[in-house]
C-alpha cells in the first residue's frame, strides 16, 4: 500500500525555517624554525613564571599526544557554524573525550578521535601546565584568522562556541557537532604556541547516511542524463499528494515525473549533461534535506537549439524502514550568465 504523508508541506516549510535559522607565512628554514620554537617556548615560560604561576603538575595516563607538522589556519569568533561543524549542547553529546594541554606545546587526547560526520563530542580540557593555553576547533582558514587576531590581542581570553582559553590548573569543556570535512584542526593560537607545534590535524569521515544520500543523488543524475526512470522509482517515495517542482512547473506524483518527464528525455534530447555541486546535507531525526548547485547542458534533437543553465536543487528525504526516500524535490535554473571577463 502506498504511504501517505499528510503533513509534508508543513514539514518541508518547518525544515526550511530551521535551516535558515540554523597568510600565514611559510615555515622558515628547518634549523631556524627549531631555534625559534624553543625561544618562544622558553620566553613564554619565563614570562609566566615571573608572574608567580605555580606548576599544577601533569599526570601521564596513556593519553594520545599530538604534535604539529605543517601550517594550519584560523577562525572567526562568532560562536556560530563552521565548515567543520557547529557548537552543540552537552546533553546531546554522543561521546566524551578528555584533553590535556601541556607546556611542551602539545595536546594529549584520552582516546583516538575517529570522528564521523554527525558526531557530537564534548571535549573536557584540563591545563596541566603553568601558562594559559587555548583549545580551538576550525579549518585552516579559520585558524589562520584566529592567529592573526591573537597577534594583535595576545592577552584575549575566549569562551566561544569553537574556542576556550584554559588557565593553569583549570578545566573547561566545549561541545561540538562535526561535519564531514577533509581536515579539522585543533589548535592553540596564543602567540608562539601554534608555531611551537601545539595543534593536531585530523579528518572527519562522512556518515553512512550521508553517503547513502549522495548515492541517491548520483542515481538521479544518471536517470536524467539517460532517460532512465529506475533510479527515481527506487529512491523516491510514491504517495498520494506527492509534488515534484521544476522551474515553475510540477509533476503530480512519481509516475507523472517518470513517464512524462524523465523517460521522454532520451527521445527528445540529443544529449543532456547534469551536474550537482556543493552538496549540503542536513539531518533532523528521520528527515534530511539537501541543497545543491546545479548546472545542466543539452541539445534538442529536432532542432539546433542548445541550452546551458545553472541553478539550485533541493531534496527532502525521509528514512523509512532503514532506507532514505525522496519525498519532495524542487529545482530552479536560469540561462548561464556570459563570462564578463571574456572578450
Short mmCIF file of C-alpha atoms in Angstrom, two decimals:
data_model
loop_
_atom_site.label_atom_id
_atom_site.label_comp_id
_atom_site.label_asym_id
_atom_site.label_seq_id
_atom_site.Cartn_x
_atom_site.Cartn_y
_atom_site.Cartn_z
CA UNK A 1 0.00 0.00 0.00
CA UNK A 2 1.30 3.44 -0.84
CA UNK A 3 2.45 5.54 2.05
CA UNK A 4 0.50 8.67 2.64
CA UNK A 5 2.12 11.79 4.05
CA UNK A 6 -0.44 14.34 5.13
CA UNK A 7 1.88 16.89 6.68
CA UNK A 8 4.61 17.06 4.00
CA UNK A 9 4.12 20.76 3.10
CA UNK A 10 4.19 21.70 6.77
CA UNK A 11 7.25 19.55 7.45
CA UNK A 12 9.12 20.93 4.47
CA UNK A 13 8.35 24.50 5.46
CA UNK A 14 9.44 23.75 9.01
CA UNK A 15 12.74 22.29 7.92
CA UNK A 16 13.50 25.19 5.63
CA UNK A 17 12.74 27.57 8.50
CA UNK A 18 15.04 25.61 10.79
CA UNK A 19 17.75 25.64 8.16
CA UNK A 20 17.61 29.40 7.66
CA UNK A 21 17.92 29.87 11.47
CA UNK A 22 20.07 27.30 11.88
CA UNK A 23 48.54 34.32 5.42
CA UNK A 24 50.25 32.66 7.49
CA UNK A 25 53.71 32.73 6.05
CA UNK A 26 55.52 29.53 5.00
CA UNK A 27 57.77 27.87 7.59
CA UNK A 28 61.29 29.21 7.77
CA UNK A 29 64.39 27.10 7.19
CA UNK A 30 64.31 23.94 9.31
CA UNK A 31 67.18 24.74 11.62
CA UNK A 32 65.95 28.31 12.20
CA UNK A 33 62.40 27.08 12.95
CA UNK A 34 63.65 24.72 15.64
CA UNK A 35 65.62 27.54 17.26
CA UNK A 36 62.65 29.90 17.05
CA UNK A 37 60.22 27.42 18.60
CA UNK A 38 62.48 26.81 21.58
CA UNK A 39 62.97 30.54 22.04
CA UNK A 40 59.25 31.25 22.01
CA UNK A 41 58.54 28.44 24.43
CA UNK A 42 61.29 29.50 26.86
CA UNK A 43 60.18 33.11 26.65
CA UNK A 44 56.56 32.25 27.35
CA UNK A 45 57.55 30.07 30.31
CA UNK A 46 59.80 32.77 31.79
CA UNK A 47 57.08 35.40 31.49
CA UNK A 48 54.53 33.33 33.34
CA UNK A 49 56.98 32.09 35.96
CA UNK A 50 57.88 35.71 36.75
CA UNK A 51 54.16 36.36 37.24
CA UNK A 52 54.04 33.87 40.10
CA UNK A 53 52.22 30.95 38.43
CA UNK A 54 52.84 27.61 40.09
CA UNK A 55 53.16 24.23 38.36
CA UNK A 56 49.90 22.34 38.75
CA UNK A 57 51.52 19.02 37.79
CA UNK A 58 50.99 16.61 34.91
CA UNK A 59 49.56 13.12 35.01
CA UNK A 60 50.66 10.60 32.38
CA UNK A 61 47.75 8.23 31.73
CA UNK A 62 48.21 6.87 28.24
CA UNK A 63 46.77 9.90 26.53
CA UNK A 64 47.30 10.27 22.79
CA UNK A 65 49.84 13.04 22.16
CA UNK A 66 49.55 15.47 19.28
CA UNK A 67 52.25 17.48 17.54
CA UNK A 68 52.24 19.93 14.65
CA UNK A 69 53.94 19.18 11.38
CA UNK A 70 52.83 21.92 8.99
CA UNK A 71 50.96 25.18 8.71
CA UNK A 72 47.43 25.48 9.98
CA UNK A 73 44.78 28.14 9.65
CA UNK A 74 42.26 30.32 11.74
CA UNK A 75 38.63 31.13 12.52
CA UNK A 76 36.11 33.85 13.16
CA UNK A 77 34.97 34.07 16.77
CA UNK A 78 31.25 34.37 16.24
CA UNK A 79 30.37 31.15 18.06
CA UNK A 80 28.34 30.03 15.05
CA UNK A 81 28.70 27.48 12.30
CA UNK A 82 31.91 26.49 10.56
CA UNK A 83 32.91 24.34 7.59
CA UNK A 84 33.89 21.70 10.14
CA UNK A 85 30.68 21.78 12.16
CA UNK A 86 28.88 23.82 14.78
CA UNK A 87 28.51 24.22 18.56
CA UNK A 88 26.14 21.80 20.27
CA UNK A 89 24.58 21.16 23.68
CA UNK A 90 26.48 18.91 26.08
CA UNK A 91 23.25 16.98 26.73
CA UNK A 92 23.28 15.86 23.07
CA UNK A 93 26.87 14.54 23.14
CA UNK A 94 27.45 11.08 21.68
CA UNK A 95 30.96 10.80 23.12
CA UNK A 96 33.24 12.50 25.66
CA UNK A 97 36.97 12.99 25.08
CA UNK A 98 39.37 14.35 27.71
CA UNK A 99 42.16 16.65 26.54
CA UNK A 100 45.27 17.74 28.45
CA UNK A 101 47.18 20.88 27.45
CA UNK A 102 50.92 20.76 28.12
CA UNK A 103 53.64 23.42 28.32
CA UNK A 104 55.65 21.26 25.91
CA UNK A 105 53.20 22.74 23.38
CA UNK A 106 51.28 19.55 22.83
CA UNK A 107 47.78 18.22 23.39
CA UNK A 108 47.07 14.78 24.82
CA UNK A 109 43.74 13.14 23.96
CA UNK A 110 42.30 10.39 26.13
CA UNK A 111 41.06 8.44 23.10
CA UNK A 112 41.65 8.17 19.38
CA UNK A 113 39.37 10.66 17.67
CA UNK A 114 37.95 8.55 14.80
CA UNK A 115 35.43 11.27 14.01
CA UNK A 116 32.44 10.86 11.72
CA UNK A 117 30.05 13.45 10.38
CA UNK A 118 27.24 13.94 12.86
CA UNK A 119 29.33 13.04 15.92
CA UNK A 120 28.61 15.34 18.86
CA UNK A 121 31.66 15.41 21.12
CA UNK A 122 32.15 17.05 24.48
CA UNK A 123 35.83 17.85 24.99
CA UNK A 124 36.88 18.25 28.63
CA UNK A 125 40.12 20.23 28.51
CA UNK A 126 42.46 20.45 31.51
CA UNK A 127 45.53 22.67 31.62
CA UNK A 128 48.30 20.78 33.39
CA UNK A 129 50.88 23.48 32.72
CA UNK A 130 51.94 26.80 34.21
CA UNK A 131 50.82 29.07 31.36
CA UNK A 132 47.43 29.58 29.67
CA UNK A 133 46.53 27.56 26.58
CA UNK A 134 43.69 27.50 24.06
CA UNK A 135 41.65 24.74 22.55
CA UNK A 136 40.16 25.86 19.24
CA UNK A 137 38.31 23.86 16.55
CA UNK A 138 38.30 25.01 12.91
CA UNK A 139 39.60 24.55 9.41
CA UNK A 140 42.88 26.00 8.08
CA UNK A 141 41.37 29.33 7.05
CA UNK A 142 39.62 29.82 10.37
CA UNK A 143 42.73 29.04 12.40
CA UNK A 144 44.81 31.48 10.31
CA UNK A 145 42.29 34.25 11.03
CA UNK A 146 42.37 33.42 14.73
CA UNK A 147 46.18 33.55 14.80
CA UNK A 148 46.15 36.99 13.17
CA UNK A 149 43.66 38.24 15.74
CA UNK A 150 45.68 36.85 18.64
CA UNK A 151 48.86 38.53 17.39
CA UNK A 152 47.08 41.88 17.70
CA UNK A 153 45.41 40.99 21.03
CA UNK A 154 47.69 38.37 22.67
CA UNK A 155 46.00 38.53 26.08
CA UNK A 156 42.48 37.93 24.81
CA UNK A 157 40.58 35.17 26.63
CA UNK A 158 37.98 33.10 24.80
CA UNK A 159 34.76 31.38 25.72
CA UNK A 160 33.29 31.00 22.22
CA UNK A 161 31.40 28.20 20.52
CA UNK A 162 34.57 26.79 19.00
CA UNK A 163 37.33 28.14 21.28
CA UNK A 164 38.09 28.17 25.01
CA UNK A 165 41.07 29.57 26.92
CA UNK A 166 42.18 27.41 29.85
CA UNK A 167 44.19 28.94 32.67
CA UNK A 168 46.82 26.87 34.52
CA UNK A 169 45.23 24.20 36.70
CA UNK A 170 41.73 24.86 35.32
CA UNK A 171 39.32 22.74 33.29
CA UNK A 172 36.92 23.88 30.58
CA UNK A 173 34.53 22.00 28.31
CA UNK A 174 33.45 22.51 24.72
CA UNK A 175 30.79 20.54 22.81
CA UNK A 176 30.94 20.35 19.02
CA UNK A 177 28.91 18.67 16.28
CA UNK A 178 31.23 17.66 13.45
CA UNK A 179 30.53 17.96 9.74
CA UNK A 180 32.25 15.92 7.05
CA UNK A 181 35.48 17.68 6.19
CA UNK A 182 38.84 16.76 4.69
CA UNK A 183 40.67 18.39 7.58
CA UNK A 184 39.82 19.63 11.06
CA UNK A 185 42.45 21.42 13.11
CA UNK A 186 42.58 21.56 16.91
CA UNK A 187 44.90 24.43 17.81
CA UNK A 188 46.25 26.79 20.43
CA UNK A 189 46.65 30.18 18.80
CA UNK A 190 48.20 32.07 21.69
CA UNK A 191 51.24 33.71 20.00
CA UNK A 192 54.12 31.27 19.70
CA UNK A 193 52.14 28.19 20.73
CA UNK A 194 50.91 27.03 17.33
CA UNK A 195 54.32 27.76 15.83
CA UNK A 196 55.88 25.55 18.52
CA UNK A 197 53.67 22.65 17.43
CA UNK A 198 50.51 22.95 19.54
CA UNK A 199 47.99 21.69 17.04
CA UNK A 200 46.53 18.48 15.70
CA UNK A 201 45.07 17.84 12.26
CA UNK A 202 42.58 15.08 11.60
CA UNK A 203 39.83 14.13 9.16
CA UNK A 204 36.09 13.68 9.69
CA UNK A 205 34.58 10.82 7.74
CA UNK A 206 31.19 11.11 6.10
CA UNK A 207 28.41 9.18 7.83
CA UNK A 208 26.74 6.15 6.24
CA UNK A 209 23.52 8.15 5.93
CA UNK A 210 25.36 10.93 4.15
CA UNK A 211 26.93 8.50 1.69
CA UNK A 212 23.58 6.83 1.02
CA UNK A 213 22.01 10.17 0.12
CA UNK A 214 24.96 11.07 -2.10
CA UNK A 215 24.47 7.75 -3.88
CA UNK A 216 20.79 8.59 -4.41
CA UNK A 217 21.75 11.95 -5.94
CA UNK A 218 24.26 10.20 -8.22
CA UNK A 219 21.43 7.90 -9.33
CA UNK A 220 19.16 10.86 -10.05
CA UNK A 221 21.90 12.41 -12.19
CA UNK A 222 22.24 9.14 -14.14
CA UNK A 223 18.48 8.90 -14.57
CA UNK A 224 18.09 12.39 -16.02
CA UNK A 225 21.09 12.03 -18.35
CA UNK A 226 19.96 8.65 -19.70
CA UNK A 227 16.17 8.96 -19.58
CA UNK A 228 16.09 6.10 -17.07
CA UNK A 229 13.23 6.08 -14.58
CA UNK A 230 14.59 3.28 -12.40
CA UNK A 231 16.67 5.45 -10.02
CA UNK A 232 13.55 7.52 -9.41
CA UNK A 233 11.26 4.53 -8.80
CA UNK A 234 13.88 3.02 -6.49
CA UNK A 235 14.66 6.13 -4.46
CA UNK A 236 11.50 8.28 -4.49
CA UNK A 237 8.57 7.62 -2.16
CA UNK A 238 5.36 7.14 -4.13
CA UNK A 239 2.49 8.57 -2.11
CA UNK A 240 -0.77 10.43 -2.64
CA UNK A 241 -0.16 14.15 -2.87
CA UNK A 242 3.48 13.98 -3.97
CA UNK A 243 4.64 17.04 -5.87
CA UNK A 244 7.95 17.48 -7.70
CA UNK A 245 8.57 21.11 -8.67
CA UNK A 246 10.77 22.27 -11.53
CA UNK A 247 11.25 25.88 -12.66
CA UNK A 248 7.64 26.88 -12.19
CA UNK A 249 6.12 23.58 -13.30
CA UNK A 250 5.24 20.48 -11.35
CA UNK A 251 4.72 16.76 -11.65
CA UNK A 252 1.91 15.43 -9.51
CA UNK A 253 3.12 12.06 -8.32
CA UNK A 254 6.05 9.79 -9.08
CA UNK A 255 4.51 8.19 -12.16
CA UNK A 256 3.95 11.59 -13.74
CA UNK A 257 7.55 12.58 -13.06
CA UNK A 258 8.96 9.41 -14.61
CA UNK A 259 6.65 8.79 -17.58
CA UNK A 260 6.01 12.39 -18.60
CA UNK A 261 9.36 13.94 -17.89
CA UNK A 262 12.36 11.69 -17.14
CA UNK A 263 11.93 8.89 -19.66
CA UNK A 264 10.90 11.09 -22.63
CA UNK A 265 14.20 12.97 -22.33
CA UNK A 266 16.15 10.22 -24.13
CA UNK A 267 13.96 10.63 -27.23
CA UNK A 268 13.67 14.42 -27.14
CA UNK A 269 17.29 15.32 -26.49
CA UNK A 270 20.47 14.57 -28.40
CA UNK A 271 22.34 14.81 -25.11
CA UNK A 272 21.85 16.01 -21.56
CA UNK A 273 24.60 16.77 -19.04
CA UNK A 274 23.61 17.41 -15.41
CA UNK A 275 25.99 18.21 -12.56
CA UNK A 276 25.33 18.66 -8.85
CA UNK A 277 27.97 20.53 -6.82
CA UNK A 278 28.41 22.00 -3.34
CA UNK A 279 26.02 19.39 -1.99
CA UNK A 280 24.94 20.27 1.54
CA UNK A 281 23.13 17.59 3.55
CA UNK A 282 21.33 18.31 6.81
CA UNK A 283 19.67 15.82 9.18
CA UNK A 284 16.79 16.13 11.62
CA UNK A 285 15.81 12.76 13.02
CA UNK A 286 14.35 10.61 10.25
CA UNK A 287 14.27 13.54 7.85
CA UNK A 288 17.07 15.05 5.75
CA UNK A 289 17.15 17.95 3.37
CA UNK A 290 19.67 18.63 0.62
CA UNK A 291 20.65 21.84 -1.14
CA UNK A 292 22.95 21.70 -4.19
CA UNK A 293 24.12 23.88 -7.04
CA UNK A 294 23.14 22.61 -10.48
CA UNK A 295 24.50 23.01 -14.00
CA UNK A 296 22.64 21.49 -16.94
CA UNK A 297 23.51 21.47 -20.63
CA UNK A 298 21.74 19.83 -23.54
CA UNK A 299 20.71 19.89 -27.18
CA UNK A 300 17.25 19.27 -28.61
CA UNK A 301 17.22 16.51 -31.27
CA UNK A 302 14.85 18.03 -33.81
CA UNK A 303 16.46 21.44 -33.81
CA UNK A 304 19.83 23.10 -33.31
CA UNK A 305 18.66 24.61 -30.01
CA UNK A 306 21.08 24.18 -27.15
CA UNK A 307 20.63 25.18 -23.54
CA UNK A 308 23.10 25.91 -20.77
CA UNK A 309 21.60 26.69 -17.37
CA UNK A 310 22.69 27.00 -13.76
CA UNK A 311 20.57 26.96 -10.63
CA UNK A 312 19.72 25.15 -7.43
CA UNK A 313 18.15 21.88 -6.37
CA UNK A 314 16.57 20.90 -3.08
CA UNK A 315 15.53 17.44 -1.92
CA UNK A 316 13.55 16.49 1.15
CA UNK A 317 14.09 12.88 2.25
CA UNK A 318 12.57 10.63 4.87
CA UNK A 319 14.09 7.45 6.33
CA UNK A 320 11.59 4.62 6.06
CA UNK A 321 12.41 1.06 7.16
CA UNK A 322 16.09 1.98 7.27
CA UNK A 323 16.22 3.39 3.74
CA UNK A 324 16.23 7.03 2.63
CA UNK A 325 13.49 8.06 0.20
CA UNK A 326 12.99 11.36 -1.64
CA UNK A 327 9.57 12.75 -0.71
CA UNK A 328 9.87 16.17 -2.35
CA UNK A 329 12.17 17.92 -4.83
CA UNK A 330 12.35 21.44 -6.16
CA UNK A 331 14.69 22.77 -8.84
CA UNK A 332 15.10 26.21 -10.32
CA UNK A 333 17.50 27.35 -13.04
CA UNK A 334 18.18 30.16 -15.46
CA UNK A 335 20.36 30.66 -18.53
CA UNK A 336 24.01 30.78 -17.62
CA UNK A 337 25.28 34.35 -17.50
CA UNK A 338 28.04 35.18 -20.01
CA UNK A 339 31.50 35.48 -18.53
CA UNK A 340 32.05 39.24 -18.29
CA UNK A 341 35.84 38.74 -18.37
CA UNK A 342 35.81 37.19 -21.81
CA UNK A 343 36.28 39.49 -24.80
#
